Short mmCIF file of C-alpha atoms and ligand atoms in Angstrom, two decimals:
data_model
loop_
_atom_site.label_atom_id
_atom_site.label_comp_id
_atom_site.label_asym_id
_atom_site.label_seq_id
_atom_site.Cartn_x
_atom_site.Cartn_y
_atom_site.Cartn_z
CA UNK A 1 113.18 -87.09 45.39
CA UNK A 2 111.25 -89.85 44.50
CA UNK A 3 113.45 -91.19 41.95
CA UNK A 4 116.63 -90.95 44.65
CA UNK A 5 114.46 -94.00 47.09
CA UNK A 6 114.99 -96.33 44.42
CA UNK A 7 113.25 -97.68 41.66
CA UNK A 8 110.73 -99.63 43.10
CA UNK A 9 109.56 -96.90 45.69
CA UNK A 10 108.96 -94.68 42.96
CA UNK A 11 107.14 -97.12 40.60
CA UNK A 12 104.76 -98.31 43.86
CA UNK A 13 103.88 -95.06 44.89
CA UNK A 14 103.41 -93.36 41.35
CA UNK A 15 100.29 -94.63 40.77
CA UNK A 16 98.74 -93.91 44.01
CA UNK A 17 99.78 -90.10 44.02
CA UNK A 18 98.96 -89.55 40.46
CA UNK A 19 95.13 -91.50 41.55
CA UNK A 20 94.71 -89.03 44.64
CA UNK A 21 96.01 -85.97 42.59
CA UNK A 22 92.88 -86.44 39.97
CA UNK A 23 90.32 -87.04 42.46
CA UNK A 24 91.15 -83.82 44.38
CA UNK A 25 91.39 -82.23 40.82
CA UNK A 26 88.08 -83.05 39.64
CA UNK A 27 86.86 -82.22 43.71
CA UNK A 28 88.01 -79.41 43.00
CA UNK A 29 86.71 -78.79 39.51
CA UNK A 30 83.13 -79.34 40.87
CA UNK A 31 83.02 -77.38 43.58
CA UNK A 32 83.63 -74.60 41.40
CA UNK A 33 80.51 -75.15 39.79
CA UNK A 34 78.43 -76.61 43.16
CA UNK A 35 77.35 -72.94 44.47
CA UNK A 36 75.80 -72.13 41.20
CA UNK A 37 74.11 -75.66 40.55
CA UNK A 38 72.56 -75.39 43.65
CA UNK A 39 74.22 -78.52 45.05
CA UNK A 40 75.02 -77.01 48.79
CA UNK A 41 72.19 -77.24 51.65
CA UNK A 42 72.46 -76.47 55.54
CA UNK A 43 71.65 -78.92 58.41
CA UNK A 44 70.90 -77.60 61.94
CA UNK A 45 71.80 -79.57 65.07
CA UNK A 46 70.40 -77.90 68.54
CA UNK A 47 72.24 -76.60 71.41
CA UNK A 48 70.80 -77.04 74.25
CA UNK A 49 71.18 -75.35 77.80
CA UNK A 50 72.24 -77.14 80.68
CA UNK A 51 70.65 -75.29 83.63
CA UNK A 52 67.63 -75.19 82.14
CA UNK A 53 67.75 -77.84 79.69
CA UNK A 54 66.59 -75.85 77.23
CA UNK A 55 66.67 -75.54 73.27
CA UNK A 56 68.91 -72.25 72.62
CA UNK A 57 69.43 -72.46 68.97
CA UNK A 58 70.86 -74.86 66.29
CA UNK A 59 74.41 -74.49 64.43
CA UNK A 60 74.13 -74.63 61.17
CA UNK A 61 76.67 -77.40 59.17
CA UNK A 62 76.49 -77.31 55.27
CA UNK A 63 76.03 -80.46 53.44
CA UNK A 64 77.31 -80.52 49.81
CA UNK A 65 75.44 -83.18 47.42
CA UNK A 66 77.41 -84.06 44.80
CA UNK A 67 75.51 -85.21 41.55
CA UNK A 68 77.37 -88.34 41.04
CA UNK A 69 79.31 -89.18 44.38
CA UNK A 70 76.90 -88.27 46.60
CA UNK A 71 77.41 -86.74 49.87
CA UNK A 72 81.10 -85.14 50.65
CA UNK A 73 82.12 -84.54 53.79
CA UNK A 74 82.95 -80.90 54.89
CA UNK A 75 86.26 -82.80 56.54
CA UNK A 76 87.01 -83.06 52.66
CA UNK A 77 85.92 -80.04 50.57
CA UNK A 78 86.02 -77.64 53.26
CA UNK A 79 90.15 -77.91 52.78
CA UNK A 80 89.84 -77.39 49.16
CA UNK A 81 87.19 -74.33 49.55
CA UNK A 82 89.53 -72.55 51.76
CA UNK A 83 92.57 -73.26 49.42
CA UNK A 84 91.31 -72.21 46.26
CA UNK A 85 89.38 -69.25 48.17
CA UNK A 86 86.30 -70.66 46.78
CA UNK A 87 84.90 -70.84 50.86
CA UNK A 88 83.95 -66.71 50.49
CA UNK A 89 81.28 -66.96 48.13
CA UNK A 90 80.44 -70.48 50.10
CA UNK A 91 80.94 -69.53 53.16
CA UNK A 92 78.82 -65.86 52.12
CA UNK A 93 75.78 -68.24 50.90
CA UNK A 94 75.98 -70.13 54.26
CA UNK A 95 75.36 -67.05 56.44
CA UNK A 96 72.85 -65.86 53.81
CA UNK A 97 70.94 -68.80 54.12
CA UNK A 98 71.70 -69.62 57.78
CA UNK A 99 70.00 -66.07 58.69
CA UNK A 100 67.55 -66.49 56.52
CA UNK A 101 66.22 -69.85 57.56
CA UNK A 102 66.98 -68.64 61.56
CA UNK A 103 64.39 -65.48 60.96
CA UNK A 104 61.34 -68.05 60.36
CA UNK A 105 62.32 -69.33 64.14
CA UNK A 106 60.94 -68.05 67.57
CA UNK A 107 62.49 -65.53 68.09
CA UNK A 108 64.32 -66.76 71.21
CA UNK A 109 66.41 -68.97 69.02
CA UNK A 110 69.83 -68.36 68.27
CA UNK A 111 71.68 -69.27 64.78
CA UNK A 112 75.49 -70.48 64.86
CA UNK A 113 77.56 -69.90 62.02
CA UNK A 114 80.85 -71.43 61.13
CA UNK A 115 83.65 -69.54 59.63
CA UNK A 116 86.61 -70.49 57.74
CA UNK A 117 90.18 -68.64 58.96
CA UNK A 118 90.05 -67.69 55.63
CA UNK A 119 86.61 -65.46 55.81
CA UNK A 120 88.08 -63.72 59.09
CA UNK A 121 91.02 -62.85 57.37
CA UNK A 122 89.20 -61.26 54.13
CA UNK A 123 88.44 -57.40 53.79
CA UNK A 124 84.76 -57.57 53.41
CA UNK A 125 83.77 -59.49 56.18
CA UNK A 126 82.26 -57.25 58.72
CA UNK A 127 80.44 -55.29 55.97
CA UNK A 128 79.17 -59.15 54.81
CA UNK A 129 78.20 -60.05 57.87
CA UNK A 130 75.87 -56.36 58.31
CA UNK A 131 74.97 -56.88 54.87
CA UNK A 132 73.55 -60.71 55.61
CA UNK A 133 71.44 -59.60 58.92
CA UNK A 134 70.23 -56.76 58.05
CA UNK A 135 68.67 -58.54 54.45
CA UNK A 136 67.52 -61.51 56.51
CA UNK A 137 66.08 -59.22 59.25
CA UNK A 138 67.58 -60.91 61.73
CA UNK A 139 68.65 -59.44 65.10
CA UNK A 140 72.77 -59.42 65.45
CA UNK A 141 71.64 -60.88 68.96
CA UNK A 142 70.69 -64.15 67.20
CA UNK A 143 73.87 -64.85 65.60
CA UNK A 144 76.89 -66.56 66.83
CA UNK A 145 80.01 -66.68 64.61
CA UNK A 146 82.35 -69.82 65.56
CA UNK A 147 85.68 -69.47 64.67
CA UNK A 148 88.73 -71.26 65.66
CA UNK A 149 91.91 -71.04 66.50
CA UNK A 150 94.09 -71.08 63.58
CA UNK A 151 92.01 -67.70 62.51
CA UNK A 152 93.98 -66.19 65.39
CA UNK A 153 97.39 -67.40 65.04
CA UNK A 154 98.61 -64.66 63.04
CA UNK A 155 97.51 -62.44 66.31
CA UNK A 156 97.73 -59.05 65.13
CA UNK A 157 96.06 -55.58 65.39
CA UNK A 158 93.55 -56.53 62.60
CA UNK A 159 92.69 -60.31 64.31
CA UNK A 160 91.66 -58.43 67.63
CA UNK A 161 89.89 -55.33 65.11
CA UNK A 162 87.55 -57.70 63.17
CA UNK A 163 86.59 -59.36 66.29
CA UNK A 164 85.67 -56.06 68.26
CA UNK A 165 84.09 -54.94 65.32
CA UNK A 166 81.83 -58.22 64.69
CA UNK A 167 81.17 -57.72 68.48
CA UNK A 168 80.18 -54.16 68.46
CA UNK A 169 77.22 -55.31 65.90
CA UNK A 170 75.76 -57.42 68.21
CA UNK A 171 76.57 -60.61 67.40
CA UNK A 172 78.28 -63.69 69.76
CA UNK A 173 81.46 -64.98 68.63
CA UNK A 174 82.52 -68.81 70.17
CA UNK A 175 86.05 -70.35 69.53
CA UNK A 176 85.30 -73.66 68.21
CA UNK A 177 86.61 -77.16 68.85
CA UNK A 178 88.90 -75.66 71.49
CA UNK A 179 91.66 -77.77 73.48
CA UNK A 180 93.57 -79.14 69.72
CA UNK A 181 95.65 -78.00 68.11
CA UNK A 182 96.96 -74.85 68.88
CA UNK A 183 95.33 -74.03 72.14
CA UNK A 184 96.39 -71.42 73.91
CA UNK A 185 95.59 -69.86 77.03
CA UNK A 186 96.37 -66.16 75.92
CA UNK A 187 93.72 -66.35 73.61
CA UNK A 188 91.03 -66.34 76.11
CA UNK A 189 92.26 -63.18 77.82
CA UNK A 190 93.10 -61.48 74.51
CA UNK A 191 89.91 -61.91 72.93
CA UNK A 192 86.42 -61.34 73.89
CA UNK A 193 85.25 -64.45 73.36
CA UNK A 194 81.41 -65.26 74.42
CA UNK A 195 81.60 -68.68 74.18
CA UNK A 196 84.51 -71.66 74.24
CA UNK A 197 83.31 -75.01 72.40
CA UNK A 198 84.98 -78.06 74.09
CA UNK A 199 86.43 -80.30 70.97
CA UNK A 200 84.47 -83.53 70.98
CA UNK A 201 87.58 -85.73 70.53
CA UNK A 202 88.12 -85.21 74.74
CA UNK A 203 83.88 -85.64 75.35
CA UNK A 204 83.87 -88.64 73.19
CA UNK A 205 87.03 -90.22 75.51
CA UNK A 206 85.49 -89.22 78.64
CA UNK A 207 84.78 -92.94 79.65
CA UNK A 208 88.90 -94.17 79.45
CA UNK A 209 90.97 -91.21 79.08
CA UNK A 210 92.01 -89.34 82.49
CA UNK A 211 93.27 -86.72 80.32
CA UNK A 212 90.11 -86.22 78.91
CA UNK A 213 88.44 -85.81 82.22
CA UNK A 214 91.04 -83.78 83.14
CA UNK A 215 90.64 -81.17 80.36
CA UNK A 216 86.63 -81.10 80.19
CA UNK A 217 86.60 -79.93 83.88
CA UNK A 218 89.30 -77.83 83.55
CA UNK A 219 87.96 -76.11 80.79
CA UNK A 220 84.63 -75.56 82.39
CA UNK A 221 86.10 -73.86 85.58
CA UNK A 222 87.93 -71.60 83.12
CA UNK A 223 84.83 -70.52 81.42
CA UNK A 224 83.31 -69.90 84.74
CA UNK A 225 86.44 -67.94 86.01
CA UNK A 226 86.79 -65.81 82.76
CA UNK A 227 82.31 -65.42 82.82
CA UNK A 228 82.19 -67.52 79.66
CA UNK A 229 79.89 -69.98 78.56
CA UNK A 230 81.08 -73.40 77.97
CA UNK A 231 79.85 -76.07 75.65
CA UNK A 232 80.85 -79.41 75.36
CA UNK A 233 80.69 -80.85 71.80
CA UNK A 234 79.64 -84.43 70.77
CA UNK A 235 77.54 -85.75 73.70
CA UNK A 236 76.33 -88.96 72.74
CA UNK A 237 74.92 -91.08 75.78
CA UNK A 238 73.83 -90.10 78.69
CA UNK A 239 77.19 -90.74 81.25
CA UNK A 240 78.80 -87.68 79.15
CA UNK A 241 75.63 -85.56 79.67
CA UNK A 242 76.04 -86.11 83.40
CA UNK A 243 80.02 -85.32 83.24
CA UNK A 244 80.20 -82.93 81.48
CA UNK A 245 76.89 -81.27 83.32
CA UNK A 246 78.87 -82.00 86.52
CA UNK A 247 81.85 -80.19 85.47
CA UNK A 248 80.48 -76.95 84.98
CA UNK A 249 79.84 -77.05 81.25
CA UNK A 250 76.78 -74.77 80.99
CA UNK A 251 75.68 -76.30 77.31
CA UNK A 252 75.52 -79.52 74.90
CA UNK A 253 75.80 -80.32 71.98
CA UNK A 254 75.54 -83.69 70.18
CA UNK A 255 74.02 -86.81 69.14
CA UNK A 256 72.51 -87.25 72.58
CA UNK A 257 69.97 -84.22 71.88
CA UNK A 258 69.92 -84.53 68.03
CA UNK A 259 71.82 -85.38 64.86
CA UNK A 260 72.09 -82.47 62.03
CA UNK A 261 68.36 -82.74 60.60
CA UNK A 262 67.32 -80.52 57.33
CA UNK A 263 65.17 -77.10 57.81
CA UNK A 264 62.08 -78.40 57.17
CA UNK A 265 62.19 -80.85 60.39
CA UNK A 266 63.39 -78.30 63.03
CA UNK A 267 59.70 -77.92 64.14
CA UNK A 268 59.57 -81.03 65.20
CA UNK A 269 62.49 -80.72 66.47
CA UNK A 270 61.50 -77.74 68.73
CA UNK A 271 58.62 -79.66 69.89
CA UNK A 272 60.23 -82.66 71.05
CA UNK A 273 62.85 -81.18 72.82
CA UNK A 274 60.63 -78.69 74.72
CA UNK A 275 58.85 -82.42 75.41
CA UNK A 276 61.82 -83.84 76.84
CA UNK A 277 62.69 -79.90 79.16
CA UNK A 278 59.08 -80.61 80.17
CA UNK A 279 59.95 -84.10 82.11
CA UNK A 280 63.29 -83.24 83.05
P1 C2E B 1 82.25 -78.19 63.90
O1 C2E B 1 81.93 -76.79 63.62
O2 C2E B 1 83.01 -78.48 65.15
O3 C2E B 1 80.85 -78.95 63.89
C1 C2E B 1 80.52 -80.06 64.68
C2 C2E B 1 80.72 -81.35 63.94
O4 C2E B 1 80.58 -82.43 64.86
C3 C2E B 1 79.68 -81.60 62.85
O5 C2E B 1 80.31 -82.38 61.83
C4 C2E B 1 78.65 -82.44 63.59
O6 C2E B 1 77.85 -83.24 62.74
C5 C2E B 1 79.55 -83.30 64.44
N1 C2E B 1 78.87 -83.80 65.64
C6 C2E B 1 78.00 -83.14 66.43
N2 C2E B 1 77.61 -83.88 67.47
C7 C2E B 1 78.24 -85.06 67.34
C8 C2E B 1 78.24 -86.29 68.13
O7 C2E B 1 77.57 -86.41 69.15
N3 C2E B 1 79.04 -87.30 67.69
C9 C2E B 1 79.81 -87.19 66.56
N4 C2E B 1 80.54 -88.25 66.20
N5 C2E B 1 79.82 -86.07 65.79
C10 C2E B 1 79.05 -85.01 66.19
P2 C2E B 1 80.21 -81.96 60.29
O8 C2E B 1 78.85 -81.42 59.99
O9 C2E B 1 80.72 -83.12 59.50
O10 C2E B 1 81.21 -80.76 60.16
C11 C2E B 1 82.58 -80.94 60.38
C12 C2E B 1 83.28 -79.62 60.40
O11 C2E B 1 83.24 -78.99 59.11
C13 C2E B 1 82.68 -78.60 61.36
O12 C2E B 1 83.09 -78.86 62.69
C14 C2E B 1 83.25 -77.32 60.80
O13 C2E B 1 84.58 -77.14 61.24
C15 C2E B 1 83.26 -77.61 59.31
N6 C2E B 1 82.06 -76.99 58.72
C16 C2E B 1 80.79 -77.45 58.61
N7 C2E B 1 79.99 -76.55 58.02
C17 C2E B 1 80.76 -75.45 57.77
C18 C2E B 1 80.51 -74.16 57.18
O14 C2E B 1 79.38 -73.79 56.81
N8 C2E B 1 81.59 -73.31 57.07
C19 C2E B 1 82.83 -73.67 57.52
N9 C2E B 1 83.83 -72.78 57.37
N10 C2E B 1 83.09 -74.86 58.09
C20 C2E B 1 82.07 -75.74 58.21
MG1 MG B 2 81.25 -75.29 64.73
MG1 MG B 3 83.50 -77.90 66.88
MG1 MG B 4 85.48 -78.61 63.66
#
């Protein structure tokens, strides 16, 4: 208890709590309103083979606008979506919109989708996820689903069910931002896992951490033991392209190849990365 540190702990710190409790609050309080105002729009960033150096696909990151702060991060109102539930409809919109924008592509490009522990652990997800595809008219071949670990922790019957069953439609499933938090090992044999994304906290210390070295190429023989593909997340310059290309990673993603840009630019986007596979 506050009260129990003292009087001057409690009257310091007061303030402060009572500040942060009303921001979230009124965070909060908008984003309940944000779907319907129209406020939310997707960014794509590419993914880009590393044997070929070719453009795969984009992932698509949503970008909420607020009318009077501005940009929020997803860091900061993803939390709240998934604690007030609020990320189903959300997250629902995003896959709507992620398909929908993905079907205008050629058609060799693949869409990737993130989703919340909180979507895998709701009823109606496999039916939403047939539902989206099938009114964007996209093939289930197109779509990756990222999730991460903490969907799996509570690694039950149903965990291992919904991922079969988003499997046996056709679509790709990667575990995201692998290698924090709770990593675990079984999870790659348990699950049938397409894809592992490399977090880009251990790409982004390549250049001073041994550990970091240590875990990129250790991850990337795994993937190539278990026949999974491996990207490595957040390549920025072009030392980590070579790394993590010399480690076995067999795809990138990051700065390096392209920053999140809005729908309307991923033409140009196409073009000048099939510019750059054309002089590598
Ligand atoms: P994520 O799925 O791991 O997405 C990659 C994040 O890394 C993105 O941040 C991207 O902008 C950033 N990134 C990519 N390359 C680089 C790089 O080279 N350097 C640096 N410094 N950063 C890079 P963003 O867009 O802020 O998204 C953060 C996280 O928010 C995502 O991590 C994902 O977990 C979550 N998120 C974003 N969109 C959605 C969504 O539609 N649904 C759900 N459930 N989560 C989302
Ligand atoms: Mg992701
Ligand atoms: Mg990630
Ligand atoms: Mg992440």
């Amino acid at each position: 208890q506050a009260k129990a540190k003292g009087r001057g702990a409690y009257q310091l710190f007061q303030p402060e709590m009572e500040e942060l409790a009303r921001s979230r609050h009124a965070l909060e309080h908008d984003l309940r309103g944000a779907l319907e105002a129209r406020e939310f729009h997707l960014v794509f960033q590419p993914q880009v083979r590393l044997d070929s150096s070719e453009l795969t696909g984009f992932e698509a990151l949503l970008r909420w606008k607020h009318p009077v702060r501005g940009m929020v991060s997803p860091a900061e109102f993803i939390p709240i979506a998934e604690e007030t539930g609020l990320i189903i409809p959300i997250g629902e919109w995003v896959l709507r919109a992620a398909c929908a924008t993905a079907v205008t592509w050629p058609e060799t490009m693949t869409i990737a989708v993130n989703l919340s522990p909180v979507q895998f652990r709701s009823r109606g997800l496999v039916a939403m996820v047939t539902n989206a595809l099938a009114e964007a008219g996209l093939p289930p071949q197109r779509l990756e689903l990222e999730v991460t670990e903490t969907a799996l922790l509570d690694d039950n019957e149903t965990t291992i069910d919904t991922l079969h069953q988003l499997r046996a439609l056709g679509v790709r499933i990667s575990l995201d931002d692998f290698g924090v938090g709770y990593s675990s090992l079984s999870y790659l044999r348990k699950f049938p896992f397409d894809r592992i994304k490399i977090d880009r906290s251990f790409v982004g210390t390549l250049g001073e951490s041994p550990e970091s070295v240590a875990i990129v190429r250790t991850i990337a023989s795994l993937g190539s033991v278990l026949g999974v593909e491996t990207t490595a997340e957040g390549v920025e310059t072009s030392d980590q392209l070579e790394f993590v290309r010399a480690s076995g990673c067999t795809a990138v993603q990051g700065f390096y190849f392209g920053r999140p840009c809005p729908a309307a630019e991923i033409d140009r986007m196409i073009e000048s990365l099939s510019a750059i596979r054309r002089v590598a």
